[in-house]
Amino acid sequence: MAPFFGRILGWNRGDFLYYSSKKDQHDSEIRVKKKFVLLSFLAIGTLSLSACLFDSDEDGLGNWLSDQGLPDSYKVQTVSIDGLVPSKVEVGRDSTPLVMDSRVVLGNAGNMSHELAFEFLYKEKKDGYLNLFSSADSTGAYISLNLLTSFYNEKSIPVELVPIKEKLKVNVSWSLRKGKNEDFLDSLYSVADSAWAEMLQSWKPDVVVDTTYSINVKKSDVQSKKKKNGKTQEADSRLLFEMPSAFVDSFKTCKKYCHLEMRFSAPETERLYRFYSMDSKRQASLNLRAKSEGDTLFDVLTYAPYRMANVVVNNDCSDCLVLHGGVKDSLVFEYSAEPILKALSDFYGDEFPYEVGDGYDVRQAVVLAQLTFARDDSDSKSYLGLPIWVVASSFIDSSGKERRIQESYKPNRPDIAENGHRNMVFYDGDSLTLQVTQGLRDFINRASNGAKLKFMINLSFPQLQDNDSTYRTHIVQKDTVKTRVVYGDTVEMKFEKGDTSYVYLGHYDYARYDFSSMMQKPATLKLWLATKRGGDDE
């Protein structure tokens, strides 16, 4: 399920109609520019923005403020601070396997290998199938995995996902433990998902076998069909992985209570296969078949996994400033306080931070903060041909302890319609702009105590409404053809009246993005600061 990325609020062109230019203030490293606009400030650290506020003209703005019982005499001034370079940058990689209930992947993307782990807890039933299986003349076993049809049928993805045809080399490994009573299985049922994921990192298989499978997936294999009676026939998107004879021989030794752990890896493929996991009627399954002499049909036993997980193996350079999509990578970077405080001191004309009695001057209230980087996508790679949303978080103080909060995003709708969202990579343009308002509010309030400015970024979902200022899920009102340049080719994407337009794709692009040049080049911090101080602004 797609995560909630914070409250989405908006600004409109009305924000910028009231700016009056101020003389630039310079020093050797930092360039500061300030402007102002009349706006109402609710309280220090919070600002309630509304679409009706930003859609209003000047009279409408005053009326809106009056309706809220707020004064209209607050000034919002802007400060731009150039030349910021991080004092510290590091990549966080959480290699803990991901227990997956609904979907899993197998293969390689972005210098990362994605292996598939299964856990089966088997208890013999009264029909004595294991006795039949161990004594039958003909036996076999296979893993059934269903392709994730919601992904392979997604028409918002401009690249061709099917057909797929390849000889897929799979490394199959497993371990099998046997117990004597119910206590054996009970002890395994009590293992938490997080504990099992930790154990997978040190798991040692009993047997490892390399097997090659012929994969041939047509478009019709992932599409539902309308039957003559009007009912829908689900697509048969199963891929069957016949297990090697060594596995069948191993399982024949199981008597009544068995614990099977299995892992698939596909080290040579350049694809990433996406499958349903367990929380679906198309769930993965282990299938045993047995037939004795004289039987015309196989007796088949189908068993669902107790748990499944993706084990991620990082084949990328360990010290590169690279993030990967679909995994738990993060990039954390810090800026020292001095250049920002100096710029604010120059801006206000006195020492900053400025304290009044036991509290802080209202000048320190940040309405909005944006951090803009020079962006270069040339050393990075995506797979779905869609721009990818970069999500920013800030580290703030919480009762003396550091806490990370995800920043909300306030769309600038007129700019989006013309230039697209500016918080995306793999998109037109040469910059990346992240909103970091909550981080700057906290930083300025703690600046006198030597606080540093610290952020974290992640690759999120591919963006579907890249230049749609609506920026909400809505129904398409008329047939639309949208063109997009994908890897140098122009691709047409057709949307019919009545289709649903989503903000972002509900599937990750397992992309690789190199932030090295972005962190090395100077960034620009722009602040919108609220104040009710009097005085001449010339």
Coordinates of C-alpha atoms in Angstrom, one line a residue:
M1 CA 0.0 0.0 0.0
A2 CA 1.4 3.4 -0.9
P3 CA 2.6 5.4 2.1
F4 CA 1.1 8.7 3.1
F5 CA 3.6 11.4 2.3
G6 CA 2.3 14.2 4.5
R7 CA -0.4 16.8 4.2
I8 CA -0.5 18.4 0.7
L9 CA -1.2 22.1 0.7
G10 CA -0.7 24.5 -2.1
W11 CA 0.4 28.0 -3.1
N12 CA -0.7 29.9 -6.1
R13 CA 0.5 32.8 -8.2
G14 CA -1.1 35.2 -5.7
D15 CA 1.9 34.5 -3.4
F16 CA 4.3 36.3 -5.6
L17 CA 2.3 39.4 -6.8
Y18 CA 3.3 41.5 -3.8
Y19 CA 7.1 41.1 -3.9
S20 CA 9.2 44.3 -4.0
S21 CA 12.9 43.8 -4.8
K22 CA 15.5 44.7 -2.2
K23 CA 19.2 45.5 -2.8
D24 CA 21.3 42.4 -2.8
Q25 CA 23.7 42.0 0.1
H26 CA 27.0 40.2 -0.6
D27 CA 29.9 38.6 1.1
S28 CA 32.7 36.5 -0.2
E29 CA 30.8 33.2 -0.2
I30 CA 27.1 33.9 0.5
R31 CA 24.7 35.9 -1.7
V32 CA 21.6 37.1 0.2
K33 CA 18.5 38.4 -1.5
K34 CA 15.3 39.5 0.3
K35 CA 11.8 40.3 -0.8
F36 CA 8.5 40.7 1.1
V37 CA 4.8 39.9 0.8
L38 CA 1.9 40.7 3.1
L39 CA 0.5 37.5 4.7
S40 CA -0.9 36.4 8.0
F41 CA 1.1 34.2 10.4
L42 CA -0.9 32.0 12.7
A43 CA 1.7 31.1 15.3
I44 CA 5.4 30.5 15.6
G45 CA 6.4 27.2 14.0
T46 CA 3.0 26.7 12.3
L47 CA 1.2 28.3 9.4
S48 CA -2.2 27.3 8.1
L49 CA -2.3 27.6 4.3
S50 CA -5.4 27.2 2.3
A51 CA -6.1 27.0 -1.4
C52 CA -8.7 29.7 -1.1
L53 CA -6.1 32.0 0.4
F54 CA -3.7 31.6 -2.5
D55 CA -6.3 31.7 -5.2
S56 CA -7.4 35.2 -3.9
D57 CA -6.5 38.7 -5.0
E58 CA -5.3 41.3 -2.5
D59 CA -8.9 42.1 -1.4
G60 CA -9.7 38.4 -1.2
L61 CA -6.6 37.9 0.9
G62 CA -7.7 40.5 3.4
N63 CA -11.2 39.0 3.6
W64 CA -9.8 35.5 4.2
L65 CA -7.6 36.8 7.0
S66 CA -10.6 38.7 8.5
D67 CA -12.7 35.6 8.4
Q68 CA -10.1 33.7 10.4
G69 CA -9.9 36.5 13.0
L70 CA -6.3 37.2 12.0
P71 CA -4.5 40.5 11.4
D72 CA -3.3 41.3 7.9
S73 CA -0.2 43.2 8.9
Y74 CA 2.4 40.5 9.0
K75 CA 5.2 40.6 6.4
V76 CA 6.7 37.6 4.7
Q77 CA 10.2 38.3 3.6
T78 CA 12.4 36.0 1.4
V79 CA 16.1 35.3 1.8
S80 CA 18.2 33.4 -0.7
I81 CA 21.5 32.0 0.6
D82 CA 23.9 30.6 -2.1
G83 CA 27.1 28.6 -1.9
L84 CA 26.0 26.0 0.7
V85 CA 28.1 22.8 0.7
P86 CA 27.4 19.9 3.1
S87 CA 29.9 19.6 6.0
K88 CA 29.0 15.9 6.2
V89 CA 27.3 13.4 3.9
E90 CA 26.8 9.7 4.4
V91 CA 24.7 6.9 2.9
G92 CA 22.6 4.6 5.2
R93 CA 22.0 1.1 3.9
D94 CA 19.7 -1.1 5.9
S95 CA 20.4 -4.6 4.6
T96 CA 17.8 -6.3 6.8
P97 CA 15.6 -8.5 4.6
L98 CA 12.1 -7.2 3.9
V99 CA 9.3 -9.5 4.9
M100 CA 6.7 -9.1 2.1
D101 CA 3.1 -10.0 2.5
S102 CA 1.7 -8.7 -0.8
R103 CA 4.5 -8.6 -3.4
V104 CA 8.0 -9.7 -4.0
V105 CA 10.7 -9.3 -6.6
L106 CA 13.4 -11.6 -8.0
G107 CA 16.4 -10.5 -10.1
N108 CA 18.7 -7.6 -10.5
A109 CA 18.4 -3.8 -10.9
G110 CA 20.7 -0.8 -10.2
N111 CA 23.7 -3.0 -9.0
M112 CA 21.4 -4.6 -6.5
S113 CA 20.5 -8.3 -6.4
H114 CA 17.1 -9.2 -5.0
E115 CA 16.8 -12.7 -3.7
L116 CA 13.6 -14.4 -2.7
A117 CA 13.3 -16.3 0.6
F118 CA 10.5 -18.7 1.6
E119 CA 9.6 -20.3 4.9
F120 CA 7.2 -23.3 5.0
L121 CA 5.9 -24.9 8.2
Y122 CA 4.6 -28.4 7.3
K123 CA 2.3 -30.6 9.4
E124 CA 1.3 -34.0 8.0
K125 CA -2.5 -34.3 7.6
K126 CA -4.6 -37.3 8.4
D127 CA -4.6 -38.4 4.7
G128 CA -0.9 -39.4 5.1
Y129 CA 0.3 -37.6 2.0
L130 CA 3.9 -37.7 3.0
N131 CA 3.8 -41.5 3.2
L132 CA 2.3 -41.5 -0.3
F133 CA 4.9 -39.0 -1.5
S134 CA 7.9 -40.9 -0.1
S135 CA 6.7 -44.3 -1.6
A136 CA 5.3 -43.2 -5.0
D137 CA 6.8 -44.4 -8.2
S138 CA 6.8 -40.9 -9.8
T139 CA 7.2 -37.7 -7.7
G140 CA 8.0 -34.1 -8.3
A141 CA 7.7 -30.6 -6.8
Y142 CA 7.5 -27.1 -8.1
I143 CA 7.2 -23.5 -6.8
S144 CA 4.4 -21.5 -8.4
L145 CA 4.8 -17.7 -8.6
N146 CA 2.2 -15.4 -10.1
L147 CA 3.4 -12.4 -12.0
L148 CA 2.2 -9.1 -10.5
T149 CA -0.5 -8.4 -13.1
S150 CA -1.3 -5.0 -11.5
F151 CA 2.2 -3.9 -12.5
Y152 CA 2.6 -5.6 -15.9
N153 CA -0.8 -4.2 -17.0
E154 CA -0.1 -0.7 -15.8
K155 CA -0.6 1.6 -18.8
S156 CA 0.9 4.6 -17.1
I157 CA 4.4 3.0 -17.5
P158 CA 5.8 4.1 -20.8
V159 CA 8.3 1.3 -21.3
E160 CA 7.4 -2.2 -22.6
L161 CA 7.2 -4.7 -19.8
V162 CA 6.1 -7.8 -21.7
P163 CA 6.7 -9.9 -23.7
I164 CA 9.5 -11.6 -21.7
K165 CA 11.6 -14.4 -23.1
E166 CA 14.8 -15.6 -21.6
K167 CA 16.7 -18.5 -20.2
L168 CA 16.6 -17.7 -16.5
K169 CA 19.4 -19.2 -14.4
V170 CA 18.2 -19.6 -10.8
N171 CA 20.3 -20.6 -7.8
V172 CA 18.0 -22.7 -5.6
S173 CA 19.1 -23.4 -2.0
W174 CA 17.3 -24.9 0.9
S175 CA 17.5 -26.4 4.4
L176 CA 15.0 -28.8 5.9
R177 CA 14.6 -29.5 9.6
K178 CA 12.3 -32.2 11.1
G179 CA 10.5 -32.3 14.4
K180 CA 8.7 -34.9 16.5
N181 CA 5.7 -33.1 17.9
E182 CA 3.6 -29.9 17.9
D183 CA 6.1 -28.1 20.1
F184 CA 8.6 -28.1 17.2
L185 CA 6.2 -26.1 15.0
D186 CA 4.9 -23.9 17.9
S187 CA 8.4 -22.7 18.6
L188 CA 8.7 -21.6 15.0
Y189 CA 5.2 -19.9 14.9
S190 CA 6.3 -17.8 17.8
V191 CA 9.3 -16.3 15.9
A192 CA 8.5 -12.7 15.0
D193 CA 8.9 -11.5 11.4
S194 CA 11.6 -9.1 12.4
A195 CA 13.6 -11.9 14.2
W196 CA 13.2 -14.2 11.1
A197 CA 14.4 -11.4 8.9
E198 CA 17.5 -11.0 11.1
M199 CA 18.2 -14.7 10.9
L200 CA 18.0 -14.7 7.2
Q201 CA 21.2 -12.6 7.1
S202 CA 23.2 -15.5 8.6
W203 CA 21.2 -18.4 7.1
K204 CA 23.3 -21.3 5.8
P205 CA 21.6 -23.7 3.3
D206 CA 22.0 -27.5 3.4
V207 CA 21.9 -27.8 -0.4
V208 CA 22.5 -25.4 -3.3
V209 CA 21.6 -26.3 -6.9
D210 CA 21.8 -24.2 -10.1
T211 CA 18.8 -24.6 -12.4
T212 CA 17.9 -23.0 -15.7
Y213 CA 14.2 -22.2 -16.5
S214 CA 12.8 -21.2 -19.9
I215 CA 10.7 -18.0 -19.3
N216 CA 8.2 -17.1 -22.0
V217 CA 5.6 -14.5 -21.0
K218 CA 3.2 -13.0 -23.6
K219 CA 1.0 -9.9 -23.1
S220 CA -2.1 -12.1 -23.0
D221 CA -0.6 -14.0 -20.1
V222 CA -1.0 -11.1 -17.8
Q223 CA -4.3 -9.7 -19.0
S224 CA -7.8 -10.8 -17.8
K225 CA -10.2 -11.9 -20.5
K226 CA -13.9 -11.4 -21.0
K227 CA -15.8 -14.7 -21.3
K228 CA -18.9 -15.2 -23.4
N229 CA -21.2 -15.2 -20.4
G230 CA -19.9 -11.7 -19.5
K231 CA -17.8 -12.8 -16.6
T232 CA -14.1 -12.0 -16.3
Q233 CA -11.5 -14.8 -16.5
E234 CA -8.4 -14.0 -14.5
A235 CA -5.1 -14.0 -16.3
D236 CA -3.0 -17.2 -15.8
S237 CA 0.2 -15.4 -15.0
R238 CA 1.9 -18.3 -13.2
L239 CA 5.5 -19.2 -13.6
L240 CA 6.3 -22.7 -12.5
F241 CA 9.8 -23.4 -11.2
E242 CA 10.3 -27.2 -11.2
M243 CA 12.4 -28.2 -8.2
P244 CA 15.6 -30.3 -8.7
S245 CA 15.5 -33.9 -7.9
A246 CA 17.8 -33.3 -4.9
F247 CA 15.0 -31.3 -3.3
V248 CA 12.4 -34.0 -3.9
D249 CA 14.8 -36.5 -2.3
S250 CA 15.2 -34.2 0.7
F251 CA 11.5 -33.7 1.2
K252 CA 10.9 -37.5 1.2
T253 CA 12.7 -37.7 4.5
C254 CA 10.1 -35.5 6.2
K255 CA 7.8 -37.6 8.4
K256 CA 5.2 -35.4 10.1
Y257 CA 6.6 -32.0 11.2
C258 CA 8.9 -30.1 8.9
H259 CA 10.5 -26.7 8.7
L260 CA 11.6 -25.8 5.2
E261 CA 13.5 -22.7 4.3
M262 CA 14.3 -22.0 0.7
R263 CA 15.9 -19.2 -1.3
F264 CA 15.9 -18.2 -5.0
S265 CA 18.5 -16.0 -6.6
A266 CA 18.9 -15.1 -10.2
P267 CA 22.5 -13.8 -10.5
E268 CA 22.8 -13.4 -14.2
T269 CA 19.5 -11.9 -15.3
E270 CA 19.2 -8.2 -16.2
R271 CA 15.5 -8.2 -15.3
L272 CA 13.6 -7.8 -12.1
Y273 CA 10.6 -10.1 -11.9
R274 CA 7.7 -8.9 -9.8
F275 CA 5.4 -11.5 -8.2
Y276 CA 2.4 -11.7 -5.8
S277 CA 3.5 -12.9 -2.4
M278 CA 1.1 -14.3 0.2
D279 CA -1.7 -11.8 0.8
S280 CA -3.5 -12.6 -2.4
K281 CA -5.6 -15.3 -4.0
R282 CA -2.6 -15.6 -6.4
Q283 CA -0.2 -16.3 -3.6
A284 CA 2.9 -18.3 -4.1
S285 CA 2.8 -22.0 -3.3
L286 CA 4.9 -25.2 -3.0
N287 CA 3.3 -28.0 -4.9
L288 CA 4.1 -31.7 -4.4
R289 CA 2.9 -34.3 -6.8
A290 CA 3.0 -38.1 -6.5
K291 CA 1.7 -41.0 -8.7
S292 CA 2.0 -44.7 -8.2
E293 CA 1.9 -47.5 -10.8
G294 CA -1.6 -47.9 -12.2
D295 CA -2.6 -44.3 -11.3
T296 CA -3.7 -42.1 -14.2
L297 CA -3.4 -38.8 -12.4
F298 CA -1.0 -37.3 -10.0
D299 CA -2.1 -36.6 -6.4
V300 CA -1.1 -33.0 -5.8
L301 CA -0.6 -31.2 -2.4
T302 CA -0.4 -27.4 -2.5
Y303 CA 1.2 -25.6 0.4
A304 CA 1.4 -21.9 1.0
P305 CA 4.5 -20.3 2.6
Y306 CA 4.2 -19.2 6.2
R307 CA 6.4 -16.2 5.3
M308 CA 8.3 -14.7 2.4
A309 CA 11.0 -12.1 2.2
N310 CA 13.3 -10.2 -0.2
V311 CA 16.9 -10.4 0.6
V312 CA 18.9 -7.6 -0.9
V313 CA 22.5 -7.9 -1.9
N314 CA 24.3 -4.7 -2.6
N315 CA 26.8 -5.0 -5.5
D316 CA 27.4 -1.2 -5.6
C317 CA 30.4 0.6 -4.4
S318 CA 30.2 1.0 -0.6
D319 CA 31.4 4.6 -0.4
C320 CA 29.4 6.0 -3.3
L321 CA 26.7 8.6 -2.6
V322 CA 24.1 6.4 -4.4
L323 CA 20.5 5.7 -3.5
H324 CA 18.5 2.7 -4.8
G325 CA 14.7 2.6 -5.3
G326 CA 12.5 0.0 -3.5
V327 CA 15.0 -0.6 -0.7
K328 CA 15.8 1.0 2.6
D329 CA 18.6 3.4 1.4
S330 CA 18.9 6.9 2.7
L331 CA 21.2 9.8 2.2
V332 CA 21.9 12.0 5.3
F333 CA 23.7 15.3 5.0
E334 CA 24.4 18.3 7.3
Y335 CA 25.2 22.0 6.9
S336 CA 27.0 24.1 9.4
A337 CA 25.1 26.9 11.0
E338 CA 27.6 29.8 10.5
P339 CA 27.0 30.8 6.9
I340 CA 23.2 30.7 7.4
L341 CA 23.3 32.7 10.6
K342 CA 25.7 35.2 9.0
A343 CA 23.3 35.6 6.1
L344 CA 20.4 36.2 8.4
S345 CA 22.4 38.7 10.5
D346 CA 23.2 40.6 7.2
F347 CA 19.6 40.4 6.2
Y348 CA 18.2 41.9 9.5
G349 CA 21.1 44.2 10.1
D350 CA 21.8 43.0 13.6
E351 CA 23.0 39.9 15.4
F352 CA 21.1 36.7 14.7
P353 CA 19.6 34.9 16.5
Y354 CA 18.0 37.8 18.3
E355 CA 16.4 37.1 21.6
V356 CA 13.7 39.2 23.3
G357 CA 13.3 38.5 27.0
D358 CA 12.7 34.8 27.6
G359 CA 11.4 34.2 24.1
Y360 CA 12.6 34.5 20.5
D361 CA 11.9 37.3 18.1
V362 CA 9.0 36.5 15.8
R363 CA 11.4 37.1 12.9
Q364 CA 12.5 33.5 13.4
A365 CA 9.2 32.0 12.2
V366 CA 9.8 30.2 8.9
V367 CA 6.8 30.1 6.6
L368 CA 8.5 28.0 3.9
A369 CA 12.0 26.8 3.2
Q370 CA 13.4 25.3 0.0
L371 CA 16.8 23.8 -0.8
T372 CA 17.8 23.7 -4.4
F373 CA 20.6 21.6 -5.9
A374 CA 22.3 21.4 -9.3
R375 CA 21.1 18.1 -10.7
D376 CA 22.7 15.7 -13.2
D377 CA 21.0 12.4 -14.1
S378 CA 23.7 11.2 -16.5
D379 CA 25.4 8.7 -14.0
S380 CA 22.1 7.3 -12.8
K381 CA 19.6 4.7 -14.2
S382 CA 15.9 4.2 -14.0
Y383 CA 13.9 1.3 -15.5
L384 CA 10.3 2.5 -15.9
G385 CA 10.8 5.7 -17.8
L386 CA 9.0 7.9 -15.2
P387 CA 10.3 10.7 -13.0
I388 CA 10.9 9.7 -9.4
W389 CA 9.9 11.7 -6.3
V390 CA 12.6 12.5 -3.9
V391 CA 11.3 12.6 -0.3
A392 CA 13.0 14.9 2.2
S393 CA 13.0 14.5 6.0
S394 CA 14.5 16.8 8.7
F395 CA 16.1 16.0 12.0
I396 CA 14.7 18.1 14.8
D397 CA 15.0 18.4 18.5
S398 CA 12.3 16.6 20.6
S399 CA 12.7 17.0 24.4
G400 CA 16.5 17.0 24.0
K401 CA 16.6 14.0 21.6
E402 CA 17.0 14.0 17.9
R403 CA 13.9 13.0 15.9
R404 CA 13.4 12.6 12.2
I405 CA 10.2 14.0 10.6
Q406 CA 9.1 13.8 7.0
E407 CA 8.6 17.1 5.4
S408 CA 5.2 17.9 3.9
Y409 CA 5.0 19.2 0.3
K410 CA 3.2 22.4 -0.7
P411 CA 2.8 22.4 -4.5
N412 CA 3.4 25.7 -6.4
R413 CA 0.6 25.0 -9.0
P414 CA 1.4 27.6 -11.6
D415 CA 5.0 26.6 -11.7
I416 CA 4.1 22.9 -11.9
A417 CA 1.9 23.5 -14.9
E418 CA 4.8 25.2 -16.7
N419 CA 7.9 23.3 -15.4
G420 CA 6.7 20.2 -13.6
H421 CA 7.3 19.3 -10.0
R422 CA 10.8 20.3 -8.9
N423 CA 11.3 17.6 -6.4
M424 CA 11.9 14.8 -8.9
V425 CA 14.9 13.2 -10.6
F426 CA 14.9 11.6 -14.1
Y427 CA 13.0 14.6 -15.4
D428 CA 13.5 17.7 -17.5
G429 CA 15.7 20.4 -16.1
D430 CA 18.9 20.6 -14.2
S431 CA 17.9 21.2 -10.6
L432 CA 16.2 19.5 -7.6
T433 CA 14.3 21.6 -5.1
L434 CA 13.2 20.1 -1.8
Q435 CA 11.0 21.7 0.8
V436 CA 12.6 21.6 4.3
T437 CA 10.3 24.0 6.2
Q438 CA 10.1 22.1 9.5
G439 CA 13.8 21.5 9.6
L440 CA 14.5 25.2 9.2
R441 CA 12.0 26.2 11.8
D442 CA 13.6 23.9 14.4
F443 CA 17.1 24.9 13.3
I444 CA 16.6 28.7 13.7
N445 CA 14.9 28.2 17.1
R446 CA 18.0 26.2 18.3
A447 CA 20.7 28.1 16.4
S448 CA 22.0 29.9 19.5
N449 CA 22.7 26.5 21.0
G450 CA 25.0 25.5 18.1
A451 CA 22.5 23.4 16.2
K452 CA 23.3 22.0 12.8
L453 CA 21.0 21.7 9.8
K454 CA 20.5 18.0 9.1
F455 CA 18.4 16.3 6.4
M456 CA 17.7 12.9 5.0
I457 CA 16.4 12.0 1.5
N458 CA 15.0 8.8 -0.1
L459 CA 13.9 7.7 -3.5
S460 CA 10.1 7.3 -3.4
F461 CA 7.5 6.3 -6.0
P462 CA 7.5 7.3 -9.7
Q463 CA 5.5 10.4 -10.3
L464 CA 2.5 10.2 -12.7
Q465 CA 1.3 13.8 -12.5
D466 CA 4.6 15.2 -13.4
N467 CA 3.2 18.5 -14.6
D468 CA -0.4 18.3 -13.6
S469 CA -1.1 21.1 -11.1
T470 CA -4.2 19.3 -9.9
Y471 CA -1.9 17.1 -7.9
R472 CA -4.7 14.8 -6.6
T473 CA -6.3 11.6 -7.8
H474 CA -9.1 12.5 -10.2
I475 CA -11.1 11.1 -13.1
V476 CA -9.9 12.0 -16.6
Q477 CA -12.6 14.2 -18.2
K478 CA -11.7 13.6 -21.8
D479 CA -9.5 11.3 -24.0
T480 CA -5.9 12.5 -23.6
V481 CA -2.7 11.6 -25.3
K482 CA 0.4 12.4 -23.3
T483 CA 3.9 12.3 -24.9
R484 CA 7.0 11.6 -22.9
V485 CA 10.6 11.3 -23.9
V486 CA 11.8 8.0 -22.5
Y487 CA 15.5 7.1 -23.0
G488 CA 15.7 9.4 -26.0
D489 CA 12.5 8.1 -27.7
T490 CA 9.2 9.9 -27.7
V491 CA 6.4 7.6 -26.3
E492 CA 2.7 8.3 -26.5
M493 CA 0.6 7.4 -23.4
K494 CA -3.2 7.3 -24.0
F495 CA -5.8 8.0 -21.3
E496 CA -9.5 7.5 -21.9
K497 CA -12.3 9.5 -20.5
G498 CA -13.3 7.9 -17.2
D499 CA -9.8 6.6 -16.4
T500 CA -8.4 7.4 -13.0
S501 CA -5.4 9.7 -12.9
Y502 CA -3.2 8.9 -9.9
V503 CA -0.6 11.2 -8.3
Y504 CA 2.1 8.5 -8.3
L505 CA 2.6 4.9 -9.4
G506 CA 1.9 2.3 -6.7
H507 CA 5.1 0.4 -7.6
Y508 CA 8.7 1.2 -7.0
D509 CA 11.2 1.8 -9.8
Y510 CA 14.2 -0.1 -8.5
A511 CA 16.4 2.7 -9.9
R512 CA 19.9 3.8 -9.1
Y513 CA 20.6 7.5 -8.5
D514 CA 24.1 8.9 -7.9
F515 CA 23.9 12.1 -5.7
S516 CA 27.7 12.6 -5.7
S517 CA 27.8 15.7 -8.0
M518 CA 24.7 17.1 -6.3
M519 CA 26.4 17.0 -2.9
Q520 CA 29.7 18.4 -4.2
K521 CA 28.2 21.4 -6.0
P522 CA 26.9 24.5 -4.0
A523 CA 23.2 24.5 -3.1
T524 CA 20.8 27.4 -2.6
L525 CA 18.6 27.8 0.5
K526 CA 15.6 30.1 0.1
L527 CA 13.6 31.1 3.2
W528 CA 10.2 32.8 3.5
L529 CA 10.3 34.5 7.0
A530 CA 7.3 36.0 8.8
T531 CA 7.7 39.2 10.9
K532 CA 5.5 41.8 12.5
R533 CA 8.4 44.2 13.3
G534 CA 7.9 47.7 12.2
G535 CA 10.4 49.9 10.4
D536 CA 11.4 51.0 7.0
D537 CA 12.0 48.2 4.5
E538 CA 13.8 50.3 2.0

